[in-house]
Amino acid sequence: MIALVLSVALAAPPPLRLGDLLREAREKNPDLKAASARARAAQSSISPAGALDDPMLMVQLWNGPVDFSTVPVMLQVSQNIPLGGKRGARTDVARADAAMAGADLGQKERDVETQVASAYFDLFLADRTQEIDDELEAILNVVLRAAEARVSTGKAEQVELLRAQGALVQLRSERETAIDHRRSSWARLSALLDRDPAAPPGTTTRPGLLATLPEVAALSERAVRERPDLAGSRAAIEGAHAQERLARANRIPDLGLFVAEMHTFRNPMGVSDFLFAGFQVNLPIFFGSKNEPRIASAQAQLVAAQEAARALRNRVVAEVAENYAHVLAETHQIDLHHQLIPIARQAVRSAESSYAAGRTDFPMVLDSARELRMHEMNEAMHLAAYEQRLAELQRAVGGDLGLAQAAEAGHEERH
């Protein structure tokens, strides 16, 4: 018997804890891996962006006679040098791109964490639904036995027994719905963790509420400082500034330097080596048709980046306020259901004893049991919704608010 219990315990999957799942998602989520690779690629592109072009080596057979009585060979090395701050502007553009890629990675991490939390608490709700249905099934079995006893003694009609049996069948139907929700929630969660969805999930942990929550104004200020996509919008503005500088710098010529040496083989004149040096510049004379439109385009992109950053900031502040209100509303709902559940549970006990003693009718017992299930289900739904709203608020703020700790704390039973 002990061996059987140990084998079952070893075969059961370990319990799921949100903090562990969030860490696993950061390490294994394919979207995060892709965003991380893009951030590394962008970071590696900063140094090459401002580097000089490779020097050019040219070898020529120069002014050689047809009979090859002499063989003059020229070796030339040339180097192009951009002027006007072009290299610095290109470096700043690449640096801004890297900052935006890093911000995209940070925001993707927050998005994935929110999705993991949403799927986890949907899974918790499915588990809690099954627990509530098990509790209700125990109540209905008691009522069924009482109905059987009353029918057998002629104190009740057969319809009461049939209604009790029907309630049990309906409960089994609702349990199947909870099982389906559990499977779908696990499928979403396993995809985020890069796990096999066919593997059995563990059990979830009953979450708790935060002891305190900062004021919405403080959270909005924190979001403006820490939100990754806001950092990305600031980097986009810096990149647009650099693009404008680069467009203006294109009006300044670039300098090309070269040095060459020519050696003449079998030269009858005696002098066999000649040196050449010089420079060249491009002539940016097409201001109206090429350079000025580029500058105008860069200026328009800068305005677009600034306005997009302002619009994003407004959305972030609104998002924080909206999710903050949702969290507070769910907190109040949970408190109300903690007051309702003890009353509903006492009503079920009273109805059970009254029905067994023949002082009340069967519909009152059944209604009391269903009302208890409704309140417990509502409490579970609001608790799951609270945690999901808190996850969304945490994403809106862009920083940790204690979601993982609350999810593993276990809510204090006050009913």
mmCIF file of C-alpha atoms in Angstrom:
data_model
loop_
_atom_site.group_PDB
_atom_site.id
_atom_site.type_symbol
_atom_site.label_atom_id
_atom_site.label_comp_id
_atom_site.label_asym_id
_atom_site.label_seq_id
_atom_site.Cartn_x
_atom_site.Cartn_y
_atom_site.Cartn_z
ATOM 1 C CA MET A 1 0.000 0.000 0.000
ATOM 2 C CA ILE A 2 2.830 2.396 0.907
ATOM 3 C CA ALA A 3 4.606 1.559 -2.357
ATOM 4 C CA LEU A 4 1.440 2.348 -4.317
ATOM 5 C CA VAL A 5 1.063 5.732 -2.607
ATOM 6 C CA LEU A 6 4.724 6.562 -3.291
ATOM 7 C CA SER A 7 4.434 5.586 -6.962
ATOM 8 C CA VAL A 8 1.369 7.791 -7.409
ATOM 9 C CA ALA A 9 3.119 10.691 -5.683
ATOM 10 C CA LEU A 10 6.180 10.299 -7.891
ATOM 11 C CA ALA A 11 4.072 10.079 -11.064
ATOM 12 C CA ALA A 12 2.050 13.209 -10.270
ATOM 13 C CA PRO A 13 3.374 16.376 -11.908
ATOM 14 C CA PRO A 14 4.784 18.990 -9.531
ATOM 15 C CA PRO A 15 2.518 21.895 -8.558
ATOM 16 C CA LEU A 16 2.609 24.974 -10.773
ATOM 17 C CA ARG A 17 3.835 28.185 -9.203
ATOM 18 C CA LEU A 18 3.585 31.441 -11.090
ATOM 19 C CA GLY A 19 7.043 32.684 -10.124
ATOM 20 C CA ASP A 20 8.664 29.519 -11.508
ATOM 21 C CA LEU A 21 6.599 29.747 -14.692
ATOM 22 C CA LEU A 22 7.586 33.370 -15.269
ATOM 23 C CA ARG A 23 11.269 32.492 -14.937
ATOM 24 C CA GLU A 24 10.816 29.548 -17.282
ATOM 25 C CA ALA A 25 9.077 31.754 -19.852
ATOM 26 C CA ARG A 26 11.963 34.253 -19.784
ATOM 27 C CA GLU A 27 14.393 31.436 -20.530
ATOM 28 C CA LYS A 28 12.411 29.328 -23.019
ATOM 29 C CA ASN A 29 9.770 31.420 -24.744
ATOM 30 C CA PRO A 30 10.576 31.444 -28.502
ATOM 31 C CA ASP A 31 9.302 35.003 -29.017
ATOM 32 C CA LEU A 32 11.595 36.245 -26.268
ATOM 33 C CA LYS A 33 14.521 34.341 -27.744
ATOM 34 C CA ALA A 34 13.859 35.942 -31.132
ATOM 35 C CA ALA A 35 13.564 39.433 -29.610
ATOM 36 C CA SER A 36 16.767 38.858 -27.638
ATOM 37 C CA ALA A 37 18.611 37.817 -30.798
ATOM 38 C CA ARG A 38 17.359 40.931 -32.613
ATOM 39 C CA ALA A 39 18.569 43.095 -29.722
ATOM 40 C CA ARG A 40 22.023 41.481 -29.852
ATOM 41 C CA ALA A 41 22.155 41.935 -33.616
ATOM 42 C CA ALA A 42 21.243 45.615 -33.334
ATOM 43 C CA GLN A 43 23.835 46.149 -30.597
ATOM 44 C CA SER A 44 26.512 44.532 -32.731
ATOM 45 C CA SER A 45 25.679 46.904 -35.598
ATOM 46 C CA ILE A 46 26.635 50.087 -33.719
ATOM 47 C CA SER A 47 30.385 49.926 -34.208
ATOM 48 C CA PRO A 48 30.309 49.072 -37.952
ATOM 49 C CA ALA A 49 27.837 51.891 -38.647
ATOM 50 C CA GLY A 50 30.422 54.618 -37.952
ATOM 51 C CA ALA A 51 33.477 52.802 -39.258
ATOM 52 C CA LEU A 52 35.407 53.938 -42.310
ATOM 53 C CA ASP A 53 34.906 52.101 -45.559
ATOM 54 C CA ASP A 54 37.622 49.601 -46.418
ATOM 55 C CA PRO A 55 40.547 51.116 -48.338
ATOM 56 C CA MET A 56 40.788 50.178 -52.018
ATOM 57 C CA LEU A 57 43.876 48.629 -53.617
ATOM 58 C CA MET A 58 44.202 48.942 -57.376
ATOM 59 C CA VAL A 59 46.870 47.318 -59.614
ATOM 60 C CA GLN A 60 47.244 48.656 -63.203
ATOM 61 C CA LEU A 61 49.395 47.963 -66.213
ATOM 62 C CA TRP A 62 49.901 51.623 -67.073
ATOM 63 C CA ASN A 63 50.893 52.990 -70.519
ATOM 64 C CA GLY A 64 52.480 49.720 -71.494
ATOM 65 C CA PRO A 65 53.824 49.589 -75.123
ATOM 66 C CA VAL A 66 52.394 46.963 -77.430
ATOM 67 C CA ASP A 67 55.686 45.125 -77.704
ATOM 68 C CA PHE A 68 56.118 45.120 -73.905
ATOM 69 C CA SER A 69 59.571 46.586 -74.268
ATOM 70 C CA THR A 70 58.860 48.172 -70.895
ATOM 71 C CA VAL A 71 56.312 46.977 -68.322
ATOM 72 C CA PRO A 72 55.044 49.851 -66.130
ATOM 73 C CA VAL A 73 52.972 48.592 -63.211
ATOM 74 C CA MET A 74 51.097 50.943 -60.864
ATOM 75 C CA LEU A 75 49.918 50.134 -57.348
ATOM 76 C CA GLN A 76 47.374 52.553 -55.864
ATOM 77 C CA VAL A 77 45.753 52.686 -52.415
ATOM 78 C CA SER A 78 42.753 54.962 -51.860
ATOM 79 C CA GLN A 79 40.635 55.771 -48.843
ATOM 80 C CA ASN A 80 37.280 57.574 -48.675
ATOM 81 C CA ILE A 81 36.759 59.812 -45.609
ATOM 82 C CA PRO A 82 33.208 61.061 -44.896
ATOM 83 C CA LEU A 83 33.104 64.632 -43.616
ATOM 84 C CA GLY A 84 30.510 66.767 -41.894
ATOM 85 C CA GLY A 85 29.793 64.390 -38.996
ATOM 86 C CA LYS A 86 28.350 61.608 -41.162
ATOM 87 C CA ARG A 87 30.098 58.839 -39.253
ATOM 88 C CA GLY A 88 28.859 60.133 -35.898
ATOM 89 C CA ALA A 89 25.322 60.495 -37.226
ATOM 90 C CA ARG A 90 25.354 56.943 -38.597
ATOM 91 C CA THR A 91 26.617 55.669 -35.250
ATOM 92 C CA ASP A 92 23.825 57.518 -33.448
ATOM 93 C CA VAL A 93 21.234 56.057 -35.835
ATOM 94 C CA ALA A 94 22.531 52.540 -35.151
ATOM 95 C CA ARG A 95 22.657 53.236 -31.402
ATOM 96 C CA ALA A 96 19.029 54.379 -31.486
ATOM 97 C CA ASP A 97 18.061 51.237 -33.414
ATOM 98 C CA ALA A 98 19.783 49.119 -30.762
ATOM 99 C CA ALA A 99 17.970 50.992 -27.986
ATOM 100 C CA MET A 100 14.643 50.416 -29.728
ATOM 101 C CA ALA A 101 15.430 46.718 -30.130
ATOM 102 C CA GLY A 102 16.276 46.517 -26.430
ATOM 103 C CA ALA A 103 13.046 48.315 -25.560
ATOM 104 C CA ASP A 104 11.133 45.917 -27.782
ATOM 105 C CA LEU A 105 12.699 43.017 -25.881
ATOM 106 C CA GLY A 106 11.697 44.555 -22.552
ATOM 107 C CA GLN A 107 8.123 45.139 -23.693
ATOM 108 C CA LYS A 108 7.937 41.626 -25.156
ATOM 109 C CA GLU A 109 8.999 40.257 -21.770
ATOM 110 C CA ARG A 110 6.153 42.157 -20.100
ATOM 111 C CA ASP A 111 3.681 40.949 -22.717
ATOM 112 C CA VAL A 112 4.723 37.322 -22.282
ATOM 113 C CA GLU A 113 4.576 37.610 -18.487
ATOM 114 C CA THR A 114 1.026 38.977 -18.746
ATOM 115 C CA GLN A 115 0.008 36.147 -21.081
ATOM 116 C CA VAL A 116 1.544 33.556 -18.741
ATOM 117 C CA ALA A 117 -0.320 35.039 -15.781
ATOM 118 C CA SER A 118 -3.601 35.129 -17.714
ATOM 119 C CA ALA A 119 -3.315 31.481 -18.737
ATOM 120 C CA TYR A 120 -2.185 30.449 -15.241
ATOM 121 C CA PHE A 121 -5.158 32.052 -13.510
ATOM 122 C CA ASP A 122 -7.553 30.633 -16.088
ATOM 123 C CA LEU A 123 -6.056 27.294 -15.116
ATOM 124 C CA PHE A 124 -6.551 28.146 -11.440
ATOM 125 C CA LEU A 125 -10.197 29.028 -12.120
ATOM 126 C CA ALA A 126 -10.739 25.669 -13.804
ATOM 127 C CA ASP A 127 -9.147 23.880 -10.826
ATOM 128 C CA ARG A 128 -11.232 25.884 -8.375
ATOM 129 C CA THR A 129 -14.386 25.149 -10.374
ATOM 130 C CA GLN A 130 -13.736 21.444 -10.045
ATOM 131 C CA GLU A 131 -13.200 21.828 -6.283
ATOM 132 C CA ILE A 132 -16.482 23.734 -5.948
ATOM 133 C CA ASP A 133 -18.298 21.117 -8.003
ATOM 134 C CA ASP A 134 -16.872 18.368 -5.808
ATOM 135 C CA GLU A 135 -18.169 20.204 -2.744
ATOM 136 C CA LEU A 136 -21.585 20.670 -4.326
ATOM 137 C CA GLU A 137 -21.671 17.025 -5.377
ATOM 138 C CA ALA A 138 -21.135 16.008 -1.738
ATOM 139 C CA ILE A 139 -24.038 18.255 -0.723
ATOM 140 C CA LEU A 140 -26.298 16.861 -3.434
ATOM 141 C CA ASN A 141 -25.436 13.291 -2.455
ATOM 142 C CA VAL A 142 -26.573 14.064 1.091
ATOM 143 C CA VAL A 143 -29.787 15.552 -0.273
ATOM 144 C CA LEU A 144 -30.240 12.564 -2.585
ATOM 145 C CA ARG A 145 -29.985 10.125 0.313
ATOM 146 C CA ALA A 146 -32.455 12.205 2.302
ATOM 147 C CA ALA A 147 -34.824 12.260 -0.691
ATOM 148 C CA GLU A 148 -34.520 8.502 -1.082
ATOM 149 C CA ALA A 149 -35.351 8.046 2.612
ATOM 150 C CA ARG A 150 -38.368 10.342 2.415
ATOM 151 C CA VAL A 151 -39.674 8.773 -0.776
ATOM 152 C CA SER A 152 -39.300 5.291 0.681
ATOM 153 C CA THR A 153 -41.359 6.278 3.746
ATOM 154 C CA GLY A 154 -43.980 8.065 1.667
ATOM 155 C CA LYS A 155 -43.108 11.495 3.041
ATOM 156 C CA ALA A 156 -42.072 12.875 -0.360
ATOM 157 C CA GLU A 157 -42.952 12.494 -3.994
ATOM 158 C CA GLN A 158 -40.826 10.640 -6.541
ATOM 159 C CA VAL A 159 -40.270 13.935 -8.355
ATOM 160 C CA GLU A 160 -37.978 15.134 -5.554
ATOM 161 C CA LEU A 161 -35.713 12.135 -6.063
ATOM 162 C CA LEU A 162 -35.710 12.738 -9.805
ATOM 163 C CA ARG A 163 -34.826 16.383 -9.346
ATOM 164 C CA ALA A 164 -31.901 15.479 -7.093
ATOM 165 C CA GLN A 165 -30.645 12.985 -9.658
ATOM 166 C CA GLY A 166 -31.054 15.578 -12.416
ATOM 167 C CA ALA A 167 -29.055 18.104 -10.416
ATOM 168 C CA LEU A 168 -26.192 15.619 -10.128
ATOM 169 C CA VAL A 169 -26.234 14.979 -13.878
ATOM 170 C CA GLN A 170 -26.219 18.751 -14.536
ATOM 171 C CA LEU A 171 -23.252 19.092 -12.193
ATOM 172 C CA ARG A 172 -21.330 16.471 -14.145
ATOM 173 C CA SER A 173 -22.043 18.446 -17.323
ATOM 174 C CA GLU A 174 -20.621 21.593 -15.727
ATOM 175 C CA ARG A 175 -17.567 19.614 -14.599
ATOM 176 C CA GLU A 176 -16.886 18.630 -18.204
ATOM 177 C CA THR A 177 -16.922 22.319 -19.123
ATOM 178 C CA ALA A 178 -14.354 22.996 -16.399
ATOM 179 C CA ILE A 179 -12.179 20.155 -17.692
ATOM 180 C CA ASP A 180 -12.315 21.656 -21.188
ATOM 181 C CA HIS A 181 -11.307 25.061 -19.815
ATOM 182 C CA ARG A 182 -8.418 23.466 -17.958
ATOM 183 C CA ARG A 183 -7.137 21.781 -21.103
ATOM 184 C CA SER A 184 -7.382 24.947 -23.188
ATOM 185 C CA SER A 185 -5.669 27.031 -20.482
ATOM 186 C CA TRP A 186 -2.853 24.512 -20.217
ATOM 187 C CA ALA A 187 -2.462 24.490 -24.009
ATOM 188 C CA ARG A 188 -1.957 28.270 -24.006
ATOM 189 C CA LEU A 189 0.395 28.117 -21.043
ATOM 190 C CA SER A 190 2.507 25.276 -22.446
ATOM 191 C CA ALA A 191 2.910 27.156 -25.754
ATOM 192 C CA LEU A 192 4.266 30.181 -23.882
ATOM 193 C CA LEU A 193 6.681 27.927 -21.962
ATOM 194 C CA ASP A 194 7.666 25.889 -25.035
ATOM 195 C CA ARG A 195 6.423 22.730 -23.305
ATOM 196 C CA ASP A 196 4.558 19.735 -24.651
ATOM 197 C CA PRO A 197 0.814 20.472 -24.313
ATOM 198 C CA ALA A 198 0.161 16.737 -24.064
ATOM 199 C CA ALA A 199 2.138 16.554 -20.801
ATOM 200 C CA PRO A 200 -0.059 16.621 -17.673
ATOM 201 C CA PRO A 201 -0.080 19.974 -15.857
ATOM 202 C CA GLY A 202 0.386 20.295 -12.145
ATOM 203 C CA THR A 203 -2.054 21.872 -9.743
ATOM 204 C CA THR A 204 -2.221 25.618 -9.287
ATOM 205 C CA THR A 205 -1.763 27.571 -6.072
ATOM 206 C CA ARG A 206 -4.568 29.620 -4.591
ATOM 207 C CA PRO A 207 -3.492 33.255 -5.035
ATOM 208 C CA GLY A 208 -3.676 36.087 -2.580
ATOM 209 C CA LEU A 209 -4.208 39.839 -2.663
ATOM 210 C CA LEU A 210 -1.564 42.512 -2.359
ATOM 211 C CA ALA A 211 -1.344 43.984 1.107
ATOM 212 C CA THR A 212 -1.018 47.492 -0.327
ATOM 213 C CA LEU A 213 -1.136 49.086 -3.759
ATOM 214 C CA PRO A 214 0.483 52.448 -4.541
ATOM 215 C CA GLU A 215 -1.699 55.337 -5.608
ATOM 216 C CA VAL A 216 -2.515 55.629 -9.296
ATOM 217 C CA ALA A 217 -0.558 58.887 -9.659
ATOM 218 C CA ALA A 218 2.600 57.217 -8.349
ATOM 219 C CA LEU A 219 2.078 54.271 -10.683
ATOM 220 C CA SER A 220 1.616 56.594 -13.667
ATOM 221 C CA GLU A 221 4.869 58.407 -12.860
ATOM 222 C CA ARG A 222 6.630 55.073 -12.533
ATOM 223 C CA ALA A 223 5.222 53.927 -15.879
ATOM 224 C CA VAL A 224 6.567 57.032 -17.612
ATOM 225 C CA ARG A 225 10.014 56.241 -16.175
ATOM 226 C CA GLU A 226 10.132 52.463 -16.560
ATOM 227 C CA ARG A 227 7.807 51.421 -19.373
ATOM 228 C CA PRO A 228 10.029 49.805 -22.072
ATOM 229 C CA ASP A 229 8.031 51.008 -25.074
ATOM 230 C CA LEU A 230 8.235 54.598 -23.804
ATOM 231 C CA ALA A 231 12.005 54.159 -23.665
ATOM 232 C CA GLY A 232 11.764 52.865 -27.223
ATOM 233 C CA SER A 233 9.826 55.957 -28.306
ATOM 234 C CA ARG A 234 12.518 58.188 -26.808
ATOM 235 C CA ALA A 235 15.127 56.188 -28.715
ATOM 236 C CA ALA A 236 13.079 56.640 -31.902
ATOM 237 C CA ILE A 237 13.210 60.418 -31.402
ATOM 238 C CA GLU A 238 16.990 60.266 -30.941
ATOM 239 C CA GLY A 239 17.254 58.173 -34.093
ATOM 240 C CA ALA A 240 15.146 60.667 -36.034
ATOM 241 C CA HIS A 241 17.406 63.499 -34.835
ATOM 242 C CA ALA A 242 20.431 61.537 -36.040
ATOM 243 C CA GLN A 243 18.783 60.909 -39.408
ATOM 244 C CA GLU A 244 18.187 64.636 -39.794
ATOM 245 C CA ARG A 245 21.839 65.377 -38.992
ATOM 246 C CA LEU A 246 22.916 62.781 -41.510
ATOM 247 C CA ALA A 247 20.654 64.285 -44.191
ATOM 248 C CA ARG A 248 22.119 67.735 -43.557
ATOM 249 C CA ALA A 249 25.662 66.349 -43.547
ATOM 250 C CA ASN A 250 25.139 64.934 -47.035
ATOM 251 C CA ARG A 251 25.415 68.509 -48.326
ATOM 252 C CA ILE A 252 29.102 68.455 -47.362
ATOM 253 C CA PRO A 253 31.506 66.713 -49.788
ATOM 254 C CA ASP A 254 33.376 63.577 -48.824
ATOM 255 C CA LEU A 255 37.135 63.433 -49.173
ATOM 256 C CA GLY A 256 38.902 60.717 -51.127
ATOM 257 C CA LEU A 257 42.685 60.310 -50.684
ATOM 258 C CA PHE A 258 44.960 58.179 -52.794
ATOM 259 C CA VAL A 259 48.636 57.356 -53.053
ATOM 260 C CA ALA A 260 50.245 55.319 -55.823
ATOM 261 C CA GLU A 261 53.622 53.993 -56.898
ATOM 262 C CA MET A 262 54.548 52.976 -60.429
ATOM 263 C CA HIS A 263 57.509 50.755 -61.250
ATOM 264 C CA THR A 264 58.695 50.293 -64.802
ATOM 265 C CA PHE A 265 60.467 47.038 -65.601
ATOM 266 C CA ARG A 266 63.201 47.148 -68.302
ATOM 267 C CA ASN A 267 63.069 50.945 -68.451
ATOM 268 C CA PRO A 268 65.923 52.198 -70.740
ATOM 269 C CA MET A 269 65.711 55.728 -69.231
ATOM 270 C CA GLY A 270 67.087 54.503 -65.934
ATOM 271 C CA VAL A 271 64.348 55.894 -63.650
ATOM 272 C CA SER A 272 62.050 53.056 -62.746
ATOM 273 C CA ASP A 273 59.907 54.295 -59.792
ATOM 274 C CA PHE A 274 57.365 57.107 -59.770
ATOM 275 C CA LEU A 275 55.107 58.334 -56.936
ATOM 276 C CA PHE A 276 51.597 59.787 -57.231
ATOM 277 C CA ALA A 277 49.334 61.322 -54.564
ATOM 278 C CA GLY A 278 46.136 63.280 -54.666
ATOM 279 C CA PHE A 279 42.588 63.692 -53.458
ATOM 280 C CA GLN A 280 39.110 63.911 -54.854
ATOM 281 C CA VAL A 281 35.753 65.140 -53.558
ATOM 282 C CA ASN A 282 32.225 64.587 -54.688
ATOM 283 C CA LEU A 283 30.210 67.632 -55.706
ATOM 284 C CA PRO A 284 26.782 67.703 -53.971
ATOM 285 C CA ILE A 285 25.310 70.185 -56.430
ATOM 286 C CA PHE A 286 21.814 68.680 -56.649
ATOM 287 C CA PHE A 287 20.476 70.405 -53.531
ATOM 288 C CA GLY A 288 16.957 70.956 -54.740
ATOM 289 C CA SER A 289 16.313 67.537 -56.240
ATOM 290 C CA LYS A 290 18.154 65.281 -53.774
ATOM 291 C CA ASN A 291 19.503 66.794 -50.554
ATOM 292 C CA GLU A 292 16.695 69.147 -49.576
ATOM 293 C CA PRO A 293 13.961 66.489 -49.981
ATOM 294 C CA ARG A 294 16.035 64.163 -47.790
ATOM 295 C CA ILE A 295 16.237 66.833 -45.098
ATOM 296 C CA ALA A 296 12.509 67.513 -45.326
ATOM 297 C CA SER A 297 11.791 63.794 -45.058
ATOM 298 C CA ALA A 298 14.020 63.461 -41.985
ATOM 299 C CA GLN A 299 12.317 66.452 -40.346
ATOM 300 C CA ALA A 300 8.898 64.931 -40.991
ATOM 301 C CA GLN A 301 10.073 61.637 -39.479
ATOM 302 C CA LEU A 302 11.256 63.524 -36.407
ATOM 303 C CA VAL A 303 7.869 65.201 -35.969
ATOM 304 C CA ALA A 304 6.171 61.831 -36.425
ATOM 305 C CA ALA A 305 8.392 60.235 -33.760
ATOM 306 C CA GLN A 306 7.728 63.077 -31.297
ATOM 307 C CA GLU A 307 3.958 62.948 -31.770
ATOM 308 C CA ALA A 308 3.941 59.134 -31.573
ATOM 309 C CA ALA A 309 5.834 59.351 -28.272
ATOM 310 C CA ARG A 310 3.299 61.867 -26.929
ATOM 311 C CA ALA A 311 0.372 59.668 -28.000
ATOM 312 C CA LEU A 312 1.994 56.589 -26.447
ATOM 313 C CA ARG A 313 2.542 58.428 -23.162
ATOM 314 C CA ASN A 314 -1.140 59.391 -23.065
ATOM 315 C CA ARG A 315 -2.174 55.796 -23.741
ATOM 316 C CA VAL A 316 0.145 54.499 -21.026
ATOM 317 C CA VAL A 317 -1.263 56.878 -18.404
ATOM 318 C CA ALA A 318 -4.815 55.934 -19.416
ATOM 319 C CA GLU A 319 -3.940 52.235 -19.367
ATOM 320 C CA VAL A 320 -2.524 52.497 -15.856
ATOM 321 C CA ALA A 321 -5.623 54.335 -14.612
ATOM 322 C CA GLU A 322 -7.988 51.852 -16.262
ATOM 323 C CA ASN A 323 -6.274 48.747 -14.926
ATOM 324 C CA TYR A 324 -5.917 50.327 -11.496
ATOM 325 C CA ALA A 325 -9.684 50.838 -11.388
ATOM 326 C CA HIS A 326 -10.234 47.219 -12.449
ATOM 327 C CA VAL A 327 -7.962 45.930 -9.672
ATOM 328 C CA LEU A 328 -9.800 47.974 -7.047
ATOM 329 C CA ALA A 329 -13.185 46.791 -8.346
ATOM 330 C CA GLU A 330 -12.135 43.136 -8.194
ATOM 331 C CA THR A 331 -10.835 43.662 -4.653
ATOM 332 C CA HIS A 332 -14.222 44.976 -3.551
ATOM 333 C CA GLN A 333 -16.021 42.092 -5.278
ATOM 334 C CA ILE A 334 -13.856 39.546 -3.465
ATOM 335 C CA ASP A 335 -14.561 41.179 -0.118
ATOM 336 C CA LEU A 336 -18.304 41.137 -0.790
ATOM 337 C CA HIS A 337 -18.300 37.456 -1.706
ATOM 338 C CA HIS A 338 -16.370 36.659 1.459
ATOM 339 C CA GLN A 339 -19.387 38.042 3.290
ATOM 340 C CA LEU A 340 -21.903 36.186 1.115
ATOM 341 C CA ILE A 341 -20.330 32.717 1.148
ATOM 342 C CA PRO A 342 -20.644 32.040 4.921
ATOM 343 C CA ILE A 343 -24.297 33.099 4.750
ATOM 344 C CA ALA A 344 -24.948 30.834 1.764
ATOM 345 C CA ARG A 345 -23.143 27.913 3.389
ATOM 346 C CA GLN A 346 -25.169 28.307 6.585
ATOM 347 C CA ALA A 347 -28.338 28.445 4.494
ATOM 348 C CA VAL A 348 -27.429 25.102 2.891
ATOM 349 C CA ARG A 349 -26.861 23.453 6.269
ATOM 350 C CA SER A 350 -30.136 24.797 7.563
ATOM 351 C CA ALA A 351 -32.005 23.683 4.444
ATOM 352 C CA GLU A 352 -30.454 20.189 4.645
ATOM 353 C CA SER A 353 -31.472 19.671 8.259
ATOM 354 C CA SER A 354 -34.937 21.153 7.701
ATOM 355 C CA TYR A 355 -35.524 18.938 4.666
ATOM 356 C CA ALA A 356 -34.402 15.829 6.538
ATOM 357 C CA ALA A 357 -36.803 16.739 9.345
ATOM 358 C CA GLY A 358 -39.615 17.418 6.864
ATOM 359 C CA ARG A 359 -39.918 21.112 7.706
ATOM 360 C CA THR A 360 -39.092 22.452 4.227
ATOM 361 C CA ASP A 361 -39.506 21.393 0.624
ATOM 362 C CA PHE A 362 -36.901 20.079 -1.788
ATOM 363 C CA PRO A 363 -36.663 23.141 -4.105
ATOM 364 C CA MET A 364 -35.426 25.258 -1.200
ATOM 365 C CA VAL A 365 -32.569 22.831 -0.558
ATOM 366 C CA LEU A 366 -31.652 22.711 -4.215
ATOM 367 C CA ASP A 367 -31.811 26.491 -4.574
ATOM 368 C CA SER A 368 -29.632 26.952 -1.497
ATOM 369 C CA ALA A 369 -26.990 24.561 -2.858
ATOM 370 C CA ARG A 370 -26.977 26.268 -6.243
ATOM 371 C CA GLU A 371 -26.736 29.701 -4.634
ATOM 372 C CA LEU A 372 -23.713 28.546 -2.629
ATOM 373 C CA ARG A 373 -22.070 27.293 -5.827
ATOM 374 C CA MET A 374 -22.856 30.590 -7.557
ATOM 375 C CA HIS A 375 -21.233 32.664 -4.802
ATOM 376 C CA GLU A 376 -18.170 30.406 -4.605
ATOM 377 C CA MET A 377 -17.814 30.467 -8.386
ATOM 378 C CA ASN A 378 -18.149 34.259 -8.439
ATOM 379 C CA GLU A 379 -15.533 34.549 -5.714
ATOM 380 C CA ALA A 380 -13.164 32.313 -7.701
ATOM 381 C CA MET A 381 -13.805 34.246 -10.926
ATOM 382 C CA HIS A 382 -13.188 37.590 -9.234
ATOM 383 C CA LEU A 383 -10.045 36.257 -7.571
ATOM 384 C CA ALA A 384 -8.713 35.032 -10.929
ATOM 385 C CA ALA A 385 -9.766 38.298 -12.562
ATOM 386 C CA TYR A 386 -8.023 40.265 -9.798
ATOM 387 C CA GLU A 387 -4.731 38.504 -10.497
ATOM 388 C CA GLN A 388 -5.128 38.929 -14.260
ATOM 389 C CA ARG A 389 -5.950 42.624 -13.855
ATOM 390 C CA LEU A 390 -2.954 42.981 -11.557
ATOM 391 C CA ALA A 391 -0.792 41.373 -14.245
ATOM 392 C CA GLU A 392 -2.141 43.855 -16.782
ATOM 393 C CA LEU A 393 -1.488 46.728 -14.380
ATOM 394 C CA GLN A 394 2.047 45.449 -13.851
ATOM 395 C CA ARG A 395 2.525 45.384 -17.629
ATOM 396 C CA ALA A 396 1.089 48.909 -17.913
ATOM 397 C CA VAL A 397 3.479 50.195 -15.253
ATOM 398 C CA GLY A 398 6.443 48.358 -16.742
ATOM 399 C CA GLY A 399 7.753 47.178 -13.366
ATOM 400 C CA ASP A 400 7.125 44.517 -10.754
ATOM 401 C CA LEU A 401 4.219 45.153 -8.374
ATOM 402 C CA GLY A 402 4.435 41.859 -6.468
ATOM 403 C CA LEU A 403 2.262 39.664 -8.698
ATOM 404 C CA ALA A 404 4.342 36.503 -8.278
ATOM 405 C CA GLN A 405 4.493 36.868 -4.484
ATOM 406 C CA ALA A 406 0.740 37.455 -4.269
ATOM 407 C CA ALA A 407 0.050 34.480 -6.525
ATOM 408 C CA GLU A 408 1.961 32.170 -4.205
ATOM 409 C CA ALA A 409 0.844 33.694 -0.906
ATOM 410 C CA GLY A 410 -2.553 32.042 -0.739
ATOM 411 C CA HIS A 411 -5.535 34.203 0.074
ATOM 412 C CA GLU A 412 -6.613 34.330 3.694
ATOM 413 C CA GLU A 413 -9.826 32.369 4.183
ATOM 414 C CA ARG A 414 -12.278 34.681 5.925
ATOM 415 C CA HIS A 415 -15.328 32.542 5.321
#
